[in-house]
Amino acid sequence: MRTRSLILVFVLAIIGQIRPIAATVQVANTNGYTLSYELNRDRTRVTWTITAESSGVTWAGVGFGGNNMLNIDMVLGHLNGSNIEAMDAWSTGWIFPTEDDTTNISNVTGNKTGDVLTVSFERALDTGDSSQDYVIPLDTQFDIIWAYGNTYGSIHSTRGTTSITVATPASAISDNGFTLDYTIKSDNTEITWNVIAPTTGWLSLAFGDSGSDIVYGSVSGATVTVMDAKAGSPNPVDDTTQNIVGTPTGSESGGNTTISFVRMVDTGDATDDMVIPLDMTFKLTYMYSSNNSDTVDYSNATTGNVNFRIHSNPNISGTTQLFSTTGYTVSYTLNSEFTGATWVIMSTGKWAGVGFGGTTMTNTDMAYGTLTAGVPVIKDTKASGHGVPADDTTNNFTNIMGAALTDGNIVLVFDRMFNTGDKTGDFIVPTNTAFDIVWAFGDTFGSQHSNTNRGTSSVTVATPPVRSAISDSGFTLSYTIKSDNTEITWMVTAPTTGWLSLAFGENPSDIVYGSVNGSTVTVMDAKSGSPNPVDDTTQNFVGTPTGSESGGNTTITFVRMANTGDSTDDMVLPLDTVFKLTYMYSSNNSDTVDYNNANSTTVNFKVHSNPNVTGTTQLFSTTGYTASYKLNDDATGATWVITSTGKWAGLGFGAQIMTGTDMAYGTITDGAPVVKDTKASGRQVPTDDTVDNFTNIMGTTLTGGGIVLVFDRMFETGDTTDDYMIPVNTAFDIVWAFGDTFGVEHNNSSRGTSSVSITTPAVSAVSQNGFMLSYTIKADNTEITWKVTAPTTGWVSLAFGDTGSDVIYGSVSGSTVTVKDAKSGSPNPVDDTTQNIVGTPTGSESGGTTMITFVRMVDTGDSTDDMVIPLNQSFKLTYMYSSNNSDTVDYTNAMKKIINFKIHSNPNITGTTELFSTTGFTASYKLSSDSTSATWVITTTASWAGLGFGAQIMTNTDMAYGTIKDGAPMVQDAKATGHAIPKKDTVNDFSNIMGTALTGGGIVLVFDRKLNTGDNDGDFVIPLNTSFDIAWAFGDTFDTKHSSRGGSTAMVKSADYQPVMIVRSEGSKTIGTNHSIAWKLYENDTIKFTFIAPTAGWVGLGFGSSSGMAGADFYYVNNGALVDAKGTANDTPVVDSKQHGSDFSVSTSNSVTTMSFTRELDTGDDDDYTFVPGNEVPALWAYGDTTTFGNHGTANRGLTSFTLIEKAYSAGSATFPSGAPSGLGLKFRGYDPDGTDDDVIVFEFTAPTTGWLGIGFGVSGTMVGGDIIYYGKPGDNEAIQLVDNKASANSAPTKDTTQDGMLLKYTSGTNTSMVKFARKFNTGDADDYTIQKTGDLSIIWAYGTGSTFTYHGTSTRGSVSLSVGVQDDGGSSSSTYLFLPYLLVFLLPILTTFFP
């Protein structure tokens, strides 16, 4: 028997009948935890359900896309009182996750019943939040973590990890000859099942997890038998009631059995039959005879299990037919805002499409869909002719549904906005205006329709009227809005001398009613009652309403806030959004509100807000009129804002008279803004253009008088017939006018002309309409490489400066590239006498474009003809290219654009100090004079780079992250959240950003940042003269993953910084005249060598071999550079892949060369020799006659050795008892560095942790009075550092005013760390313990799990005693391992861990 493994496990709920619920995935070792999911109809969203069963459980969570807490997308659900809440979160490690900036979960539900907590939430597979949300794949295994606990915000009680798959349920089966499909009746009551099995025997379908609801059948000759049954043992048992609709059909042919039968979705037989769930996943088991018998025998069967889904007919209600013909209908249902629709296509074909905005298939915006294996597929496409339409880059369809119907039709349903915002791929569907469609359908998806199954039509999408004012049978309503959009003034007139009212919302519970009685105006804020309104407790009117009665009419004016703050009684009036408004008034002239005697009407209403466009630039202003603009992102157009004290206003482009002028002309009509794209024909009303090139029209009437009109218009609309092409950075003329009555001429004082200009910000690159311009600059800022691409096969030119007199033009003809240095002429440029192009220009022609690259000096020295290109400041640049593809320059046949351009120079910051360097990346800094800030310089060979402060990994790390974007430097103050794109900090603490792209490759980024920015939420406090961690990364494409990254330690050093250099061993070895080796070995585990040799050529010094070069660690000077290499037997040493020499210097005088360098005792490099203090070092030397490394000959080389004798007069180590944690170590050495009594002692403490660690002096068994030095972070945002403290109690010690510890070295490995520091025996500080040079020294020790200094716990601290005055390797023999409960050091909470 062939069986399939189930990916999902299903749970049955018995509620009067057998009903399936969502498919459930149970993780391994669940211990009471269950995770289930259900895909939505269009397979873009998932509903997840978590259950956790445990005594006291209050929260449960799931993490997507990983198997631990580091950098993982999480959702945490918890009980808050009696409610279930959920948080969309991001975990950065083993601490409580933080809430995402954007919440991408919805429909949170759940409950707590007994010991069972249930949390459900919905989220998209791809939320679009690439930095914090995991993209959940379909049909692909991925990792999850899970946990639950009793206290939300603290550590879990149970957790685990597993791998799961979100499987796409099948809606058809095709498996080794077995096929299954279905159709559904249009009212979704009956399903027709079509089954084919590779047998001439029986076949069956079983529905549900238990498979207890069965239909089986067989064909014998002309007899088709289909039975409704339930599960038996071992074979099914026929139901008492057979619920098969009609007569099944079937046949046998070619060894196959085919059966079709119909059954109700709900047969009504709750005892035997399952209600087939629609649009939900359920388990379906299919079986058929493996021995061709018509007698059902499950022991001789082939079996398969699938997760199945029936797609119902969506039956969208309230649709309006757009178009219909034989075999095809398309209709729509408007959304509530009338900004888009649900579109429904029904066809007798197997596929169907509708195209918006065209009469042919060429470049038409198409919806094109089918049912594939029972699943609706609808694509947002662009038709390119009679071929298959190509998918759009952006899919703007949502909520895709559909079904194959029993009557032979297919139904396809999708949502699409009228204006999708996709200017490249989508047509803007107009409302209440005719537009063209194309339609087609066919029998094979991906194949062409027949000639009769396609066509075109002109259609209209009708929207109900939306009012922004009312004038109806004597009732009028209008409003004005305060400029800050907080208050609305309502003006109501009703044809009654009784009451009137306004009710807001779909089910109008928020009511304002009022009446006028003589001079008394009564207006009340109320809510709906039965049958009449009930006054609110709080009356939310601004000021005093006014009103009057006259001529049988009542007029009332009142002011109310858009948001009164009264969430109990008042609706927040939506601005720029359609809402229902019901107006009523007395039909019997009574002032007593009586809804039974009222005239009532409900309308769709919209209050238009003041757009309050920010960041505008004034174009022109005069009394009563102002025009301003705000450039769009690429400075190709603008949002235009006109304000006027009149009732209408106009702005004309490109002329100082009204005749033939391109005009924007608008007003507020019935409360709604109207702005028309027109052509003025004199003093008459302008006429509408054939093509309207205005979009995003907004505006309103302001309280206090005046109007605001806003619209978007491109500078170059492409409408050469009616529109003026607005230039930028060049003066042009405008006309303006305003008046009191729209359509009536202005008066003479309300119109005028002016000359204006639109200034675009300086750009450092151009990419517009096929023209592209970029540059790189030489590192010394002397040469600029220009790269120009133009959509022509003719000439191109650049002109520099306000007058454009300095010109470069060029063309490509075959393999010949011509570039000329010229000056402006009349009308065309004239070649300069001196051609100041550097090198040979390059170029090419391809696909109708010309590309030219040339180099010119910033300052050519030709002051007569050439402009000195200004760096880091804006200048005018004019680019032009041939409009007729001619190589002969002709400015009368040219495309021309003037822009403001800026060249960013290489900042070349002098006096910097290197912070860190590796191949392809260098970071350096220059401290400010007060050492509180620094200028930071990053150089990389890549296109972007990042530098992180305070950590060596990307988790929660403070980052500087930048690139050169469009020729300009961009450096972001950000926080890295893992390997995703860093997120910008709320507060930007970078200033003076500079940088450029360098000729030859690479970029330079420069910014200023304070060491302590004061931003505790986002920024690390960079310490002075103290080692701290950094992370670095760089890559080729900004906002994508790095190509290289790493971590290191670094130090920002003040000008007076002097490193602590305690000499542990020093000496020299004389080899001959002017020939010696000297060394100094320091307590920071570095050693400095000085080698002197009698030569003016190269010199070399090696270690680790007593027999020759083979295998020796060899350092030599080659042409002034130090090289770290590995010696070979008889050949040139092999250069190490990692170079470990630093502080290198070399000098030659009187044919004697001196070389010095420093390196670590143990570099960790297998190619390097490890120096051990006290041991003998085998050494070798060599030198040559030339500065280039070469053969030394037989006389200029030799072997020697020396011993690293220790200088300490006292040394020892502690012995820890057997009960202490393994991995502890404590050593000391005493020194007299300068022959005085100012002796120092060096401590070396090792502990099994990667967190903080420290020791204290002068106490045992208690912290009280202890002089404590630890290495760690005093606070979360501070640097890891050595801190000298005083403890006055068994609690957190206090940092000393004077810091007397001197950090020598810190290392960290796998669960181990070592800190080495020095201090004087007697520091002279009253807060410090004076260490005696003889006798026993009591020491307490402790360590923690994290870098931040917090409570260590009871098992990671103790005490030990050292005998200081003894020179040996044994140290103290006295030690105590403390478990004393009263030693609650630093009474701080243990760091909460989460999912460790």
mmCIF file with all atom_site columns, N, CA and C in Angstrom, residues 1102-1145:
data_model
loop_
_atom_site.group_PDB
_atom_site.id
_atom_site.type_symbol
_atom_site.label_atom_id
_atom_site.label_alt_id
_atom_site.label_comp_id
_atom_site.label_asym_id
_atom_site.label_entity_id
_atom_site.label_seq_id
_atom_site.pdbx_PDB_ins_code
_atom_site.Cartn_x
_atom_site.Cartn_y
_atom_site.Cartn_z
_atom_site.occupancy
_atom_site.B_iso_or_equiv
_atom_site.pdbx_formal_charge
_atom_site.auth_seq_id
_atom_site.auth_comp_id
_atom_site.auth_asym_id
_atom_site.auth_atom_id
_atom_site.pdbx_PDB_model_num
ATOM 1   N N  . GLY A 1 1102 ? 64.232 36.493 12.460 1.00 0.00 ? 1102 GLY A N  1
ATOM 2   C CA . GLY A 1 1102 ? 63.303 35.377 12.555 1.00 0.00 ? 1102 GLY A CA 1
ATOM 3   C C  . GLY A 1 1102 ? 63.395 34.670 13.877 1.00 0.00 ? 1102 GLY A C  1
ATOM 4   N N  . PHE A 1 1103 ? 62.369 33.841 14.176 1.00 0.00 ? 1103 PHE A N  1
ATOM 5   C CA . PHE A 1 1103 ? 62.277 33.171 15.469 1.00 0.00 ? 1103 PHE A CA 1
ATOM 6   C C  . PHE A 1 1103 ? 61.751 31.744 15.263 1.00 0.00 ? 1103 PHE A C  1
ATOM 7   N N  . GLY A 1 1104 ? 62.106 30.884 16.218 1.00 0.00 ? 1104 GLY A N  1
ATOM 8   C CA . GLY A 1 1104 ? 61.497 29.558 16.277 1.00 0.00 ? 1104 GLY A CA 1
ATOM 9   C C  . GLY A 1 1104 ? 62.253 28.473 15.583 1.00 0.00 ? 1104 GLY A C  1
ATOM 10  N N  . SER A 1 1105 ? 63.405 28.772 15.010 1.00 0.00 ? 1105 SER A N  1
ATOM 11  C CA . SER A 1 1105 ? 64.196 27.738 14.350 1.00 0.00 ? 1105 SER A CA 1
ATOM 12  C C  . SER A 1 1105 ? 65.653 27.886 14.776 1.00 0.00 ? 1105 SER A C  1
ATOM 13  N N  . SER A 1 1106 ? 66.263 26.770 15.182 1.00 0.00 ? 1106 SER A N  1
ATOM 14  C CA . SER A 1 1106 ? 67.678 26.776 15.582 1.00 0.00 ? 1106 SER A CA 1
ATOM 15  C C  . SER A 1 1106 ? 68.567 26.170 14.518 1.00 0.00 ? 1106 SER A C  1
ATOM 16  N N  . SER A 1 1107 ? 67.968 25.869 13.354 1.00 0.00 ? 1107 SER A N  1
ATOM 17  C CA . SER A 1 1107 ? 68.756 25.190 12.319 1.00 0.00 ? 1107 SER A CA 1
ATOM 18  C C  . SER A 1 1107 ? 68.758 25.926 10.985 1.00 0.00 ? 1107 SER A C  1
ATOM 19  N N  . GLY A 1 1108 ? 67.912 26.925 10.818 1.00 0.00 ? 1108 GLY A N  1
ATOM 20  C CA . GLY A 1 1108 ? 67.885 27.631 9.546  1.00 0.00 ? 1108 GLY A CA 1
ATOM 21  C C  . GLY A 1 1108 ? 66.525 28.225 9.271  1.00 0.00 ? 1108 GLY A C  1
ATOM 22  N N  . MET A 1 1109 ? 66.326 28.654 8.010  1.00 0.00 ? 1109 MET A N  1
ATOM 23  C CA . MET A 1 1109 ? 65.110 29.373 7.644  1.00 0.00 ? 1109 MET A CA 1
ATOM 24  C C  . MET A 1 1109 ? 63.863 28.499 7.626  1.00 0.00 ? 1109 MET A C  1
ATOM 25  N N  . ALA A 1 1110 ? 64.028 27.198 7.393  1.00 0.00 ? 1110 ALA A N  1
ATOM 26  C CA . ALA A 1 1110 ? 62.865 26.332 7.220  1.00 0.00 ? 1110 ALA A CA 1
ATOM 27  C C  . ALA A 1 1110 ? 61.965 26.377 8.457  1.00 0.00 ? 1110 ALA A C  1
ATOM 28  N N  . GLY A 1 1111 ? 60.738 26.805 8.255  1.00 0.00 ? 1111 GLY A N  1
ATOM 29  C CA . GLY A 1 1111 ? 59.762 26.835 9.330  1.00 0.00 ? 1111 GLY A CA 1
ATOM 30  C C  . GLY A 1 1111 ? 59.848 28.025 10.248 1.00 0.00 ? 1111 GLY A C  1
ATOM 31  N N  . ALA A 1 1112 ? 60.826 28.928 10.046 1.00 0.00 ? 1112 ALA A N  1
ATOM 32  C CA . ALA A 1 1112 ? 60.994 30.068 10.944 1.00 0.00 ? 1112 ALA A CA 1
ATOM 33  C C  . ALA A 1 1112 ? 59.928 31.124 10.686 1.00 0.00 ? 1112 ALA A C  1
ATOM 34  N N  . ASP A 1 1113 ? 59.557 31.828 11.781 1.00 0.00 ? 1113 ASP A N  1
ATOM 35  C CA . ASP A 1 1113 ? 58.678 32.998 11.694 1.00 0.00 ? 1113 ASP A CA 1
ATOM 36  C C  . ASP A 1 1113 ? 59.590 34.184 11.405 1.00 0.00 ? 1113 ASP A C  1
ATOM 37  N N  . PHE A 1 1114 ? 59.501 34.745 10.191 1.00 0.00 ? 1114 PHE A N  1
ATOM 38  C CA . PHE A 1 1114 ? 60.532 35.667 9.705  1.00 0.00 ? 1114 PHE A CA 1
ATOM 39  C C  . PHE A 1 1114 ? 59.914 37.020 9.355  1.00 0.00 ? 1114 PHE A C  1
ATOM 40  N N  . TYR A 1 1115 ? 60.514 38.110 9.885  1.00 0.00 ? 1115 TYR A N  1
ATOM 41  C CA . TYR A 1 1115 ? 60.091 39.478 9.602  1.00 0.00 ? 1115 TYR A CA 1
ATOM 42  C C  . TYR A 1 1115 ? 61.217 40.175 8.848  1.00 0.00 ? 1115 TYR A C  1
ATOM 43  N N  . TYR A 1 1116 ? 60.886 40.778 7.700  1.00 0.00 ? 1116 TYR A N  1
ATOM 44  C CA . TYR A 1 1116 ? 61.920 41.467 6.943  1.00 0.00 ? 1116 TYR A CA 1
ATOM 45  C C  . TYR A 1 1116 ? 61.360 42.756 6.346  1.00 0.00 ? 1116 TYR A C  1
ATOM 46  N N  . VAL A 1 1117 ? 62.299 43.640 5.961  1.00 0.00 ? 1117 VAL A N  1
ATOM 47  C CA . VAL A 1 1117 ? 61.937 44.924 5.345  1.00 0.00 ? 1117 VAL A CA 1
ATOM 48  C C  . VAL A 1 1117 ? 62.173 44.835 3.852  1.00 0.00 ? 1117 VAL A C  1
ATOM 49  N N  . ASN A 1 1118 ? 61.143 45.125 3.083  1.00 0.00 ? 1118 ASN A N  1
ATOM 50  C CA . ASN A 1 1118 ? 61.235 45.101 1.627  1.00 0.00 ? 1118 ASN A CA 1
ATOM 51  C C  . ASN A 1 1118 ? 60.812 46.461 1.098  1.00 0.00 ? 1118 ASN A C  1
ATOM 52  N N  . ASN A 1 1119 ? 61.771 47.224 0.579  1.00 0.00 ? 1119 ASN A N  1
ATOM 53  C CA . ASN A 1 1119 ? 61.501 48.563 0.046  1.00 0.00 ? 1119 ASN A CA 1
ATOM 54  C C  . ASN A 1 1119 ? 60.754 49.439 1.057  1.00 0.00 ? 1119 ASN A C  1
ATOM 55  N N  . GLY A 1 1120 ? 61.226 49.367 2.305  1.00 0.00 ? 1120 GLY A N  1
ATOM 56  C CA . GLY A 1 1120 ? 60.684 50.234 3.345  1.00 0.00 ? 1120 GLY A CA 1
ATOM 57  C C  . GLY A 1 1120 ? 59.449 49.722 4.038  1.00 0.00 ? 1120 GLY A C  1
ATOM 58  N N  . ALA A 1 1121 ? 58.950 48.527 3.665  1.00 0.00 ? 1121 ALA A N  1
ATOM 59  C CA . ALA A 1 1121 ? 57.745 47.977 4.278  1.00 0.00 ? 1121 ALA A CA 1
ATOM 60  C C  . ALA A 1 1121 ? 58.084 46.709 5.046  1.00 0.00 ? 1121 ALA A C  1
ATOM 61  N N  . LEU A 1 1122 ? 57.405 46.524 6.210  1.00 0.00 ? 1122 LEU A N  1
ATOM 62  C CA . LEU A 1 1122 ? 57.607 45.322 7.010  1.00 0.00 ? 1122 LEU A CA 1
ATOM 63  C C  . LEU A 1 1122 ? 56.757 44.186 6.464  1.00 0.00 ? 1122 LEU A C  1
ATOM 64  N N  . VAL A 1 1123 ? 57.376 42.988 6.362  1.00 0.00 ? 1123 VAL A N  1
ATOM 65  C CA . VAL A 1 1123 ? 56.681 41.807 5.846  1.00 0.00 ? 1123 VAL A CA 1
ATOM 66  C C  . VAL A 1 1123 ? 56.796 40.693 6.878  1.00 0.00 ? 1123 VAL A C  1
ATOM 67  N N  . ASP A 1 1124 ? 55.621 40.093 7.227  1.00 0.00 ? 1124 ASP A N  1
ATOM 68  C CA . ASP A 1 1124 ? 55.549 38.931 8.128  1.00 0.00 ? 1124 ASP A CA 1
ATOM 69  C C  . ASP A 1 1124 ? 55.454 37.699 7.235  1.00 0.00 ? 1124 ASP A C  1
ATOM 70  N N  . ALA A 1 1125 ? 56.444 36.763 7.373  1.00 0.00 ? 1125 ALA A N  1
ATOM 71  C CA . ALA A 1 1125 ? 56.518 35.645 6.437  1.00 0.00 ? 1125 ALA A CA 1
ATOM 72  C C  . ALA A 1 1125 ? 56.877 34.362 7.170  1.00 0.00 ? 1125 ALA A C  1
ATOM 73  N N  . LYS A 1 1126 ? 56.826 33.270 6.433  1.00 0.00 ? 1126 LYS A N  1
ATOM 74  C CA . LYS A 1 1126 ? 57.194 31.951 6.933  1.00 0.00 ? 1126 LYS A CA 1
ATOM 75  C C  . LYS A 1 1126 ? 58.357 31.441 6.114  1.00 0.00 ? 1126 LYS A C  1
ATOM 76  N N  . GLY A 1 1127 ? 59.462 31.086 6.809  1.00 0.00 ? 1127 GLY A N  1
ATOM 77  C CA . GLY A 1 1127 ? 60.654 30.663 6.105  1.00 0.00 ? 1127 GLY A CA 1
ATOM 78  C C  . GLY A 1 1127 ? 60.504 29.302 5.454  1.00 0.00 ? 1127 GLY A C  1
ATOM 79  N N  . THR A 1 1128 ? 61.191 29.143 4.331  1.00 0.00 ? 1128 THR A N  1
ATOM 80  C CA . THR A 1 1128 ? 61.252 27.862 3.634  1.00 0.00 ? 1128 THR A CA 1
ATOM 81  C C  . THR A 1 1128 ? 62.698 27.397 3.609  1.00 0.00 ? 1128 THR A C  1
ATOM 82  N N  . ALA A 1 1129 ? 62.913 26.172 3.142  1.00 0.00 ? 1129 ALA A N  1
ATOM 83  C CA . ALA A 1 1129 ? 64.260 25.593 3.227  1.00 0.00 ? 1129 ALA A CA 1
ATOM 84  C C  . ALA A 1 1129 ? 65.258 26.332 2.352  1.00 0.00 ? 1129 ALA A C  1
ATOM 85  N N  . ASN A 1 1130 ? 64.974 26.455 1.075  1.00 0.00 ? 1130 ASN A N  1
ATOM 86  C CA . ASN A 1 1130 ? 65.955 27.030 0.167  1.00 0.00 ? 1130 ASN A CA 1
ATOM 87  C C  . ASN A 1 1130 ? 65.327 28.031 -0.793 1.00 0.00 ? 1130 ASN A C  1
ATOM 88  N N  . ASP A 1 1131 ? 64.270 28.693 -0.351 1.00 0.00 ? 1131 ASP A N  1
ATOM 89  C CA . ASP A 1 1131 ? 63.570 29.589 -1.271 1.00 0.00 ? 1131 ASP A CA 1
ATOM 90  C C  . ASP A 1 1131 ? 63.120 30.829 -0.517 1.00 0.00 ? 1131 ASP A C  1
ATOM 91  N N  . THR A 1 1132 ? 62.533 31.767 -1.254 1.00 0.00 ? 1132 THR A N  1
ATOM 92  C CA . THR A 1 1132 ? 62.029 32.997 -0.650 1.00 0.00 ? 1132 THR A CA 1
ATOM 93  C C  . THR A 1 1132 ? 60.942 32.664 0.369  1.00 0.00 ? 1132 THR A C  1
ATOM 94  N N  . PRO A 1 1133 ? 60.989 33.282 1.570  1.00 0.00 ? 1133 PRO A N  1
ATOM 95  C CA . PRO A 1 1133 ? 59.930 33.028 2.547  1.00 0.00 ? 1133 PRO A CA 1
ATOM 96  C C  . PRO A 1 1133 ? 58.552 33.337 1.959  1.00 0.00 ? 1133 PRO A C  1
ATOM 97  N N  . VAL A 1 1134 ? 57.545 32.588 2.415  1.00 0.00 ? 1134 VAL A N  1
ATOM 98  C CA . VAL A 1 1134 ? 56.168 32.764 1.956  1.00 0.00 ? 1134 VAL A CA 1
ATOM 99  C C  . VAL A 1 1134 ? 55.478 33.797 2.846  1.00 0.00 ? 1134 VAL A C  1
ATOM 100 N N  . VAL A 1 1135 ? 54.947 34.851 2.225  1.00 0.00 ? 1135 VAL A N  1
ATOM 101 C CA . VAL A 1 1135 ? 54.280 35.913 2.984  1.00 0.00 ? 1135 VAL A CA 1
ATOM 102 C C  . VAL A 1 1135 ? 53.044 35.347 3.677  1.00 0.00 ? 1135 VAL A C  1
ATOM 103 N N  . ASP A 1 1136 ? 52.906 35.619 5.005  1.00 0.00 ? 1136 ASP A N  1
ATOM 104 C CA . ASP A 1 1136 ? 51.743 35.143 5.757  1.00 0.00 ? 1136 ASP A CA 1
ATOM 105 C C  . ASP A 1 1136 ? 50.462 35.795 5.241  1.00 0.00 ? 1136 ASP A C  1
ATOM 106 N N  . SER A 1 1137 ? 49.361 35.044 5.309  1.00 0.00 ? 1137 SER A N  1
ATOM 107 C CA . SER A 1 1137 ? 48.071 35.613 4.913  1.00 0.00 ? 1137 SER A CA 1
ATOM 108 C C  . SER A 1 1137 ? 47.615 36.685 5.893  1.00 0.00 ? 1137 SER A C  1
ATOM 109 N N  . LYS A 1 1138 ? 48.075 36.579 7.144  1.00 0.00 ? 1138 LYS A N  1
ATOM 110 C CA . LYS A 1 1138 ? 47.769 37.586 8.147  1.00 0.00 ? 1138 LYS A CA 1
ATOM 111 C C  . LYS A 1 1138 ? 49.071 38.214 8.617  1.00 0.00 ? 1138 LYS A C  1
ATOM 112 N N  . GLN A 1 1139 ? 49.150 39.536 8.567  1.00 0.00 ? 1139 GLN A N  1
ATOM 113 C CA . GLN A 1 1139 ? 50.353 40.272 8.954  1.00 0.00 ? 1139 GLN A CA 1
ATOM 114 C C  . GLN A 1 1139 ? 50.207 40.762 10.399 1.00 0.00 ? 1139 GLN A C  1
ATOM 115 N N  . HIS A 1 1140 ? 51.239 40.486 11.232 1.00 0.00 ? 1140 HIS A N  1
ATOM 116 C CA . HIS A 1 1140 ? 51.115 40.771 12.653 1.00 0.00 ? 1140 HIS A CA 1
ATOM 117 C C  . HIS A 1 1140 ? 52.169 41.718 13.201 1.00 0.00 ? 1140 HIS A C  1
ATOM 118 N N  . GLY A 1 1141 ? 52.836 42.478 12.392 1.00 0.00 ? 1141 GLY A N  1
ATOM 119 C CA . GLY A 1 1141 ? 53.767 43.482 12.890 1.00 0.00 ? 1141 GLY A CA 1
ATOM 120 C C  . GLY A 1 1141 ? 53.112 44.840 12.970 1.00 0.00 ? 1141 GLY A C  1
ATOM 121 N N  . SER A 1 1142 ? 53.434 45.624 14.026 1.00 0.00 ? 1142 SER A N  1
ATOM 122 C CA . SER A 1 1142 ? 52.893 46.977 14.162 1.00 0.00 ? 1142 SER A CA 1
ATOM 123 C C  . SER A 1 1142 ? 53.984 47.888 14.718 1.00 0.00 ? 1142 SER A C  1
ATOM 124 N N  . ASP A 1 1143 ? 53.651 49.175 14.845 1.00 0.00 ? 1143 ASP A N  1
ATOM 125 C CA . ASP A 1 1143 ? 54.610 50.179 15.347 1.00 0.00 ? 1143 ASP A CA 1
ATOM 126 C C  . ASP A 1 1143 ? 55.959 50.015 14.660 1.00 0.00 ? 1143 ASP A C  1
ATOM 127 N N  . PHE A 1 1144 ? 55.932 49.864 13.360 1.00 0.00 ? 1144 PHE A N  1
ATOM 128 C CA . PHE A 1 1144 ? 57.135 49.575 12.581 1.00 0.00 ? 1144 PHE A CA 1
ATOM 129 C C  . PHE A 1 1144 ? 57.865 50.863 12.225 1.00 0.00 ? 1144 PHE A C  1
ATOM 130 N N  . SER A 1 1145 ? 59.180 50.784 12.275 1.00 0.00 ? 1145 SER A N  1
ATOM 131 C CA . SER A 1 1145 ? 60.012 51.884 11.781 1.00 0.00 ? 1145 SER A CA 1
ATOM 132 C C  . SER A 1 1145 ? 61.302 51.305 11.224 1.00 0.00 ? 1145 SER A C  1
#
